[in-house]
PDB file of C-alpha atoms in Angstrom:
ATOM      1  CA  MET A1152      -0.193   0.012   0.073  1.00 45.00           C
ATOM      2  CA  ARG A1153       1.338   3.270  -0.927  1.00 58.00           C
ATOM      3  CA  ASP A1154       1.720   6.202   1.547  1.00 64.00           C
ATOM      4  CA  GLY A1155       0.401   9.432   1.172  1.00 69.00           C
ATOM      5  CA  LEU A1156       2.174  12.605   0.095  1.00 68.00           C
ATOM      6  CA  LEU A1157       1.844  13.988   3.626  1.00 66.00           C
ATOM      7  CA  VAL A1158       2.894  10.776   5.312  1.00 69.00           C
ATOM      8  CA  ARG A1159       6.317  10.711   3.627  1.00 69.00           C
ATOM      9  CA  MET A1160       6.683  14.722   3.979  1.00 64.00           C
ATOM     10  CA  ILE A1161       6.197  14.141   7.634  1.00 67.00           C
ATOM     11  CA  GLY A1162       8.635  10.741   7.382  1.00 71.00           C
ATOM     12  CA  ARG A1163      11.515  13.339   6.552  1.00 76.00           C
ATOM     13  CA  ALA A1164      13.117  15.340   8.986  1.00 77.00           C
ATOM     14  CA  ASP A1165      12.964  18.494   6.747  1.00 79.00           C
ATOM     15  CA  GLY A1166       9.265  17.673   5.535  1.00 77.00           C
ATOM     16  CA  PHE A1167       7.730  17.349   9.375  1.00 81.00           C
ATOM     17  CA  LEU A1168       9.642  20.904  10.253  1.00 85.00           C
ATOM     18  CA  GLY A1169       7.732  22.552   7.043  1.00 84.00           C
ATOM     19  CA  VAL A1170       4.667  20.773   8.047  1.00 83.00           C
ATOM     20  CA  PHE A1171       4.927  21.874  11.472  1.00 90.00           C
ATOM     21  CA  ILE A1172       6.027  25.718  10.656  1.00 91.00           C
ATOM     22  CA  VAL A1173       3.092  25.843   8.079  1.00 90.00           C
ATOM     23  CA  ALA A1174       0.618  24.375  10.846  1.00 93.00           C
ATOM     24  CA  ALA A1175       1.915  26.619  13.532  1.00 94.00           C
ATOM     25  CA  MET A1176       1.262  29.799  11.338  1.00 92.00           C
ATOM     26  CA  ALA A1177      -2.228  28.490  10.182  1.00 93.00           C
ATOM     27  CA  MET A1178      -3.049  27.903  13.931  1.00 95.00           C
ATOM     28  CA  THR A1179      -1.395  31.391  14.832  1.00 94.00           C
ATOM     29  CA  ALA A1180      -3.503  32.929  12.166  1.00 93.00           C
ATOM     30  CA  LEU A1181      -6.653  31.299  13.153  1.00 92.00           C
ATOM     31  CA  ALA A1182      -6.254  32.675  16.561  1.00 94.00           C
ATOM     32  CA  ALA A1183      -5.651  36.424  15.770  1.00 92.00           C
ATOM     33  CA  ASN A1184      -8.262  37.448  17.677  1.00 93.00           C
ATOM     34  CA  MET A1185      -7.325  35.545  20.884  1.00 94.00           C
ATOM     35  CA  ILE A1186      -3.405  36.475  20.487  1.00 92.00           C
ATOM     36  CA  PHE A1187      -4.154  40.251  20.220  1.00 92.00           C
ATOM     37  CA  PRO A1188      -7.461  41.119  21.287  1.00 92.00           C
ATOM     38  CA  ASN A1189      -7.305  44.785  20.399  1.00 90.00           C
ATOM     39  CA  ASP A1190      -7.566  46.476  17.369  1.00 91.00           C
ATOM     40  CA  PRO A1191      -4.040  45.714  15.189  1.00 92.00           C
ATOM     41  CA  LEU A1192      -4.560  49.569  14.076  1.00 92.00           C
ATOM     42  CA  ALA A1193      -4.676  51.320  17.337  1.00 93.00           C
ATOM     43  CA  LEU A1194      -1.686  53.032  18.444  1.00 92.00           C
ATOM     44  CA  ALA A1195       0.368  50.439  20.687  1.00 91.00           C
ATOM     45  CA  GLY A1196       3.699  52.800  21.353  1.00 89.00           C
ATOM     46  CA  ARG A1197       6.154  55.454  20.487  1.00 92.00           C
ATOM     47  CA  PRO A1198       6.620  55.449  16.396  1.00 93.00           C
ATOM     48  CA  LEU A1199       9.460  53.578  15.361  1.00 92.00           C
ATOM     49  CA  THR A1200      10.240  51.465  18.342  1.00 91.00           C
ATOM     50  CA  LEU A1201      13.211  48.993  17.539  1.00 92.00           C
ATOM     51  CA  PRO A1202      12.274  45.391  18.039  1.00 93.00           C
ATOM     52  CA  PHE A1203      13.017  43.600  21.188  1.00 91.00           C
ATOM     53  CA  ASP A1204      13.339  47.160  22.762  1.00 90.00           C
ATOM     54  CA  LYS A1205       9.818  46.477  25.022  1.00 89.00           C
ATOM     55  CA  ALA A1206       9.041  43.430  26.184  1.00 89.00           C
ATOM     56  CA  HIS A1207       5.101  44.095  25.106  1.00 89.00           C
ATOM     57  CA  LEU A1208       6.216  44.959  21.375  1.00 91.00           C
ATOM     58  CA  PRO A1209       8.436  42.037  20.525  1.00 93.00           C
ATOM     59  CA  LEU A1210       8.848  43.232  16.785  1.00 93.00           C
ATOM     60  CA  GLY A1211       8.661  47.039  17.723  1.00 92.00           C
ATOM     61  CA  THR A1212       6.104  49.692  16.145  1.00 93.00           C
ATOM     62  CA  ASP A1213       6.025  51.147  12.733  1.00 94.00           C
ATOM     63  CA  ARG A1214       5.943  54.796  11.759  1.00 94.00           C
ATOM     64  CA  LEU A1215       2.492  55.414  13.431  1.00 93.00           C
ATOM     65  CA  GLY A1216       3.456  53.934  16.518  1.00 93.00           C
ATOM     66  CA  ARG A1217       1.209  50.414  15.677  1.00 95.00           C
ATOM     67  CA  ASP A1218       2.334  46.899  16.858  1.00 94.00           C
ATOM     68  CA  VAL A1219       3.890  45.204  13.974  1.00 95.00           C
ATOM     69  CA  LEU A1220       3.636  41.639  15.327  1.00 94.00           C
ATOM     70  CA  ALA A1221      -0.309  42.194  15.785  1.00 94.00           C
ATOM     71  CA  GLY A1222      -0.411  43.924  12.511  1.00 94.00           C
ATOM     72  CA  LEU A1223       1.327  40.727  10.868  1.00 94.00           C
ATOM     73  CA  VAL A1224      -0.961  37.916  13.134  1.00 94.00           C
ATOM     74  CA  HIS A1225      -3.997  39.359  11.789  1.00 93.00           C
ATOM     75  CA  GLY A1226      -2.768  39.944   8.435  1.00 93.00           C
ATOM     76  CA  ALA A1227      -2.152  36.254   8.117  1.00 93.00           C
ATOM     77  CA  ARG A1228      -5.260  35.336   8.765  1.00 90.00           C
ATOM     78  CA  THR A1229      -6.739  37.779   5.745  1.00 90.00           C
ATOM     79  CA  SER A1230      -3.734  35.807   3.313  1.00 92.00           C
ATOM     80  CA  LEU A1231      -5.064  32.198   4.891  1.00 92.00           C
ATOM     81  CA  VAL A1232      -8.554  33.183   4.113  1.00 92.00           C
ATOM     82  CA  ILE A1233      -7.866  34.435   0.438  1.00 93.00           C
ATOM     83  CA  ALA A1234      -5.277  31.662  -0.316  1.00 93.00           C
ATOM     84  CA  LEU A1235      -7.903  28.589   0.625  1.00 93.00           C
ATOM     85  CA  SER A1236     -10.646  30.908  -1.310  1.00 96.00           C
ATOM     86  CA  VAL A1237      -8.179  30.788  -4.470  1.00 96.00           C
ATOM     87  CA  LEU A1238      -7.666  27.359  -3.917  1.00 95.00           C
ATOM     88  CA  VAL A1239     -11.264  26.671  -3.701  1.00 97.00           C
ATOM     89  CA  VAL A1240     -12.200  28.614  -6.493  1.00 97.00           C
ATOM     90  CA  ALA A1241      -9.205  27.773  -8.932  1.00 97.00           C
ATOM     91  CA  SER A1242      -9.611  24.110  -8.110  1.00 97.00           C
ATOM     92  CA  CYS A1243     -13.756  23.891  -8.899  1.00 97.00           C
ATOM     93  CA  ALA A1244     -13.320  25.788 -12.058  1.00 97.00           C
ATOM     94  CA  GLY A1245     -10.965  23.657 -13.408  1.00 97.00           C
ATOM     95  CA  ALA A1246     -12.447  20.493 -12.389  1.00 97.00           C
ATOM     96  CA  LEU A1247     -15.530  21.740 -14.204  1.00 97.00           C
ATOM     97  CA  ILE A1248     -13.914  23.043 -17.039  1.00 97.00           C
ATOM     98  CA  GLY A1249     -11.682  19.811 -17.379  1.00 96.00           C
ATOM     99  CA  THR A1250     -14.384  17.596 -17.137  1.00 96.00           C
ATOM    100  CA  LEU A1251     -16.264  18.957 -19.679  1.00 96.00           C
ATOM    101  CA  ALA A1252     -12.946  18.930 -22.175  1.00 95.00           C
ATOM    102  CA  GLY A1253     -12.066  15.700 -21.503  1.00 94.00           C
ATOM    103  CA  TYR A1254     -15.893  13.976 -21.578  1.00 92.00           C
ATOM    104  CA  PHE A1255     -17.117  16.024 -24.752  1.00 92.00           C
ATOM    105  CA  GLY A1256     -13.693  16.070 -26.443  1.00 84.00           C
ATOM    106  CA  ARG A1257     -13.503  17.296 -30.335  1.00 91.00           C
ATOM    107  CA  TRP A1258     -14.236  21.014 -30.659  1.00 95.00           C
ATOM    108  CA  LEU A1259     -15.018  21.507 -27.091  1.00 94.00           C
ATOM    109  CA  ASP A1260     -11.687  20.067 -25.783  1.00 94.00           C
ATOM    110  CA  GLU A1261      -9.913  22.163 -28.385  1.00 95.00           C
ATOM    111  CA  GLY A1262     -11.489  25.654 -27.258  1.00 95.00           C
ATOM    112  CA  LEU A1263     -11.115  25.085 -23.753  1.00 95.00           C
ATOM    113  CA  MET A1264      -7.434  23.977 -23.936  1.00 95.00           C
ATOM    114  CA  ARG A1265      -6.439  27.112 -26.325  1.00 96.00           C
ATOM    115  CA  VAL A1266      -8.027  28.939 -23.504  1.00 95.00           C
ATOM    116  CA  ALA A1267      -6.122  27.318 -21.123  1.00 95.00           C
ATOM    117  CA  ASP A1268      -2.824  27.882 -23.170  1.00 94.00           C
ATOM    118  CA  ALA A1269      -3.514  31.713 -23.886  1.00 93.00           C
ATOM    119  CA  VAL A1270      -4.320  32.106 -20.195  1.00 92.00           C
ATOM    120  CA  GLN A1271      -0.973  30.646 -19.446  1.00 92.00           C
ATOM    121  CA  THR A1272       0.981  32.936 -21.982  1.00 92.00           C
ATOM    122  CA  VAL A1273      -0.085  36.097 -20.035  1.00 90.00           C
ATOM    123  CA  PRO A1274       2.156  36.560 -16.913  1.00 91.00           C
ATOM    124  CA  SER A1275      -0.663  35.937 -14.008  1.00 89.00           C
ATOM    125  CA  LEU A1276       0.602  39.257 -12.494  1.00 89.00           C
ATOM    126  CA  VAL A1277      -0.350  41.256 -15.160  1.00 90.00           C
ATOM    127  CA  VAL A1278      -3.668  39.652 -15.212  1.00 87.00           C
ATOM    128  CA  ALA A1279      -4.210  39.939 -11.431  1.00 88.00           C
ATOM    129  CA  LEU A1280      -3.551  43.661 -11.923  1.00 90.00           C
ATOM    130  CA  ALA A1281      -5.869  44.067 -14.665  1.00 90.00           C
ATOM    131  CA  ILE A1282      -8.705  42.425 -12.749  1.00 89.00           C
ATOM    132  CA  VAL A1283      -8.048  44.298  -9.390  1.00 89.00           C
ATOM    133  CA  SER A1284      -7.771  47.603 -11.377  1.00 90.00           C
ATOM    134  CA  VAL A1285     -11.342  46.945 -12.829  1.00 89.00           C
ATOM    135  CA  ALA A1286     -13.191  45.134 -10.121  1.00 84.00           C
ATOM    136  CA  GLY A1287     -11.656  46.975  -7.191  1.00 83.00           C
ATOM    137  CA  PRO A1288      -9.066  46.164  -4.356  1.00 86.00           C
ATOM    138  CA  THR A1289     -11.644  44.105  -2.027  1.00 90.00           C
ATOM    139  CA  ARG A1290     -11.059  40.698  -1.138  1.00 90.00           C
ATOM    140  CA  TRP A1291     -13.232  38.925  -3.680  1.00 90.00           C
ATOM    141  CA  GLY A1292     -11.537  41.100  -6.283  1.00 90.00           C
ATOM    142  CA  VAL A1293      -8.175  39.759  -5.326  1.00 91.00           C
ATOM    143  CA  VAL A1294      -9.383  36.111  -5.246  1.00 93.00           C
ATOM    144  CA  ALA A1295     -11.353  36.213  -8.575  1.00 91.00           C
ATOM    145  CA  ALA A1296      -7.890  37.888 -10.083  1.00 91.00           C
ATOM    146  CA  LEU A1297      -5.630  35.300  -8.577  1.00 92.00           C
ATOM    147  CA  ALA A1298      -7.933  32.326  -9.366  1.00 94.00           C
ATOM    148  CA  SER A1299      -8.352  33.585 -13.054  1.00 92.00           C
ATOM    149  CA  SER A1300      -4.883  32.629 -13.409  1.00 91.00           C
ATOM    150  CA  ALA A1301      -4.622  29.438 -11.084  1.00 94.00           C
ATOM    151  CA  TRP A1302      -7.691  27.576 -12.813  1.00 95.00           C
ATOM    152  CA  THR A1303      -5.554  25.678 -15.741  1.00 95.00           C
ATOM    153  CA  GLY A1304      -3.392  23.446 -13.774  1.00 94.00           C
ATOM    154  CA  PRO A1305      -6.110  21.502 -12.383  1.00 96.00           C
ATOM    155  CA  ALA A1306      -8.088  21.551 -15.552  1.00 96.00           C
ATOM    156  CA  ARG A1307      -5.395  19.973 -17.308  1.00 96.00           C
ATOM    157  CA  VAL A1308      -5.190  17.184 -14.849  1.00 96.00           C
ATOM    158  CA  VAL A1309      -8.868  16.477 -14.591  1.00 96.00           C
ATOM    159  CA  ARG A1310      -8.665  16.429 -18.645  1.00 96.00           C
ATOM    160  CA  ALA A1311      -6.190  14.124 -18.650  1.00 95.00           C
ATOM    161  CA  GLN A1312      -7.987  11.575 -15.879  1.00 96.00           C
ATOM    162  CA  VAL A1313     -11.586  11.914 -17.704  1.00 95.00           C
ATOM    163  CA  MET A1314      -9.915  11.195 -21.121  1.00 94.00           C
ATOM    164  CA  ALA A1315      -7.631   8.052 -19.369  1.00 93.00           C
ATOM    165  CA  LEU A1316     -11.138   6.747 -18.133  1.00 92.00           C
ATOM    166  CA  LYS A1317     -12.867   7.035 -21.269  1.00 89.00           C
ATOM    167  CA  ARG A1318     -10.675   4.840 -22.692  1.00 87.00           C
ATOM    168  CA  SER A1319     -10.836   2.292 -19.750  1.00 89.00           C
ATOM    169  CA  ALA A1320     -12.092  -1.267 -20.365  1.00 88.00           C
ATOM    170  CA  TYR A1321     -14.631  -1.346 -18.012  1.00 87.00           C
ATOM    171  CA  VAL A1322     -16.403   1.935 -19.726  1.00 84.00           C
ATOM    172  CA  GLU A1323     -15.575   0.349 -23.119  1.00 84.00           C
ATOM    173  CA  ALA A1324     -17.683  -2.774 -21.792  1.00 87.00           C
ATOM    174  CA  SER A1325     -20.409  -0.717 -20.566  1.00 85.00           C
ATOM    175  CA  GLN A1326     -20.233   1.234 -23.762  1.00 81.00           C
ATOM    176  CA  LEU A1327     -20.458  -2.432 -25.828  1.00 85.00           C
ATOM    177  CA  SER A1328     -23.193  -3.988 -23.701  1.00 87.00           C
ATOM    178  CA  GLY A1329     -25.131  -0.521 -24.186  1.00 82.00           C
ATOM    179  CA  ARG A1330     -25.668   0.580 -20.589  1.00 80.00           C
ATOM    180  CA  ALA A1331     -23.449   3.841 -21.719  1.00 71.00           C
ATOM    181  CA  PRO A1332     -23.459   6.093 -24.740  1.00 68.00           C
TER     182      PRO A1332
END
């Protein structure tokens, strides 16, 4: 029986360290309101306090006197939400497009895969900047901008799997017996 990717990564020391760091950062981001209950944009001390200068401000303050660590932790939560949203939107869009292309084939497959090729030729940063400039710098505008370039990978993987399944023996047997189109 084959081990999963996560099990293989954790089996190595550097893989375990990487998983531990990502998990710790995600848990810290999710617990931002408990760790720093006050507003991260509120003034916390003198402007430009150096890191490790004050015990209650381990990373110091910015030019306005706001706590840098509180801002980082609260900002990590927003980054985590955006990253997970982009993952879900891009995966769902890619799975749908890949399934349609692989199942129907012919001209639909050609058209969808040429669109995927065109999306991949344009730098994703340029696409993201164009979409954010039109949609505005909202959270969902950023998600749409990033997902618009990220759907091509899942689409190609799903298309390949659907095409492989279409050619499998049990699908051909079902078609020959008249049970499948």
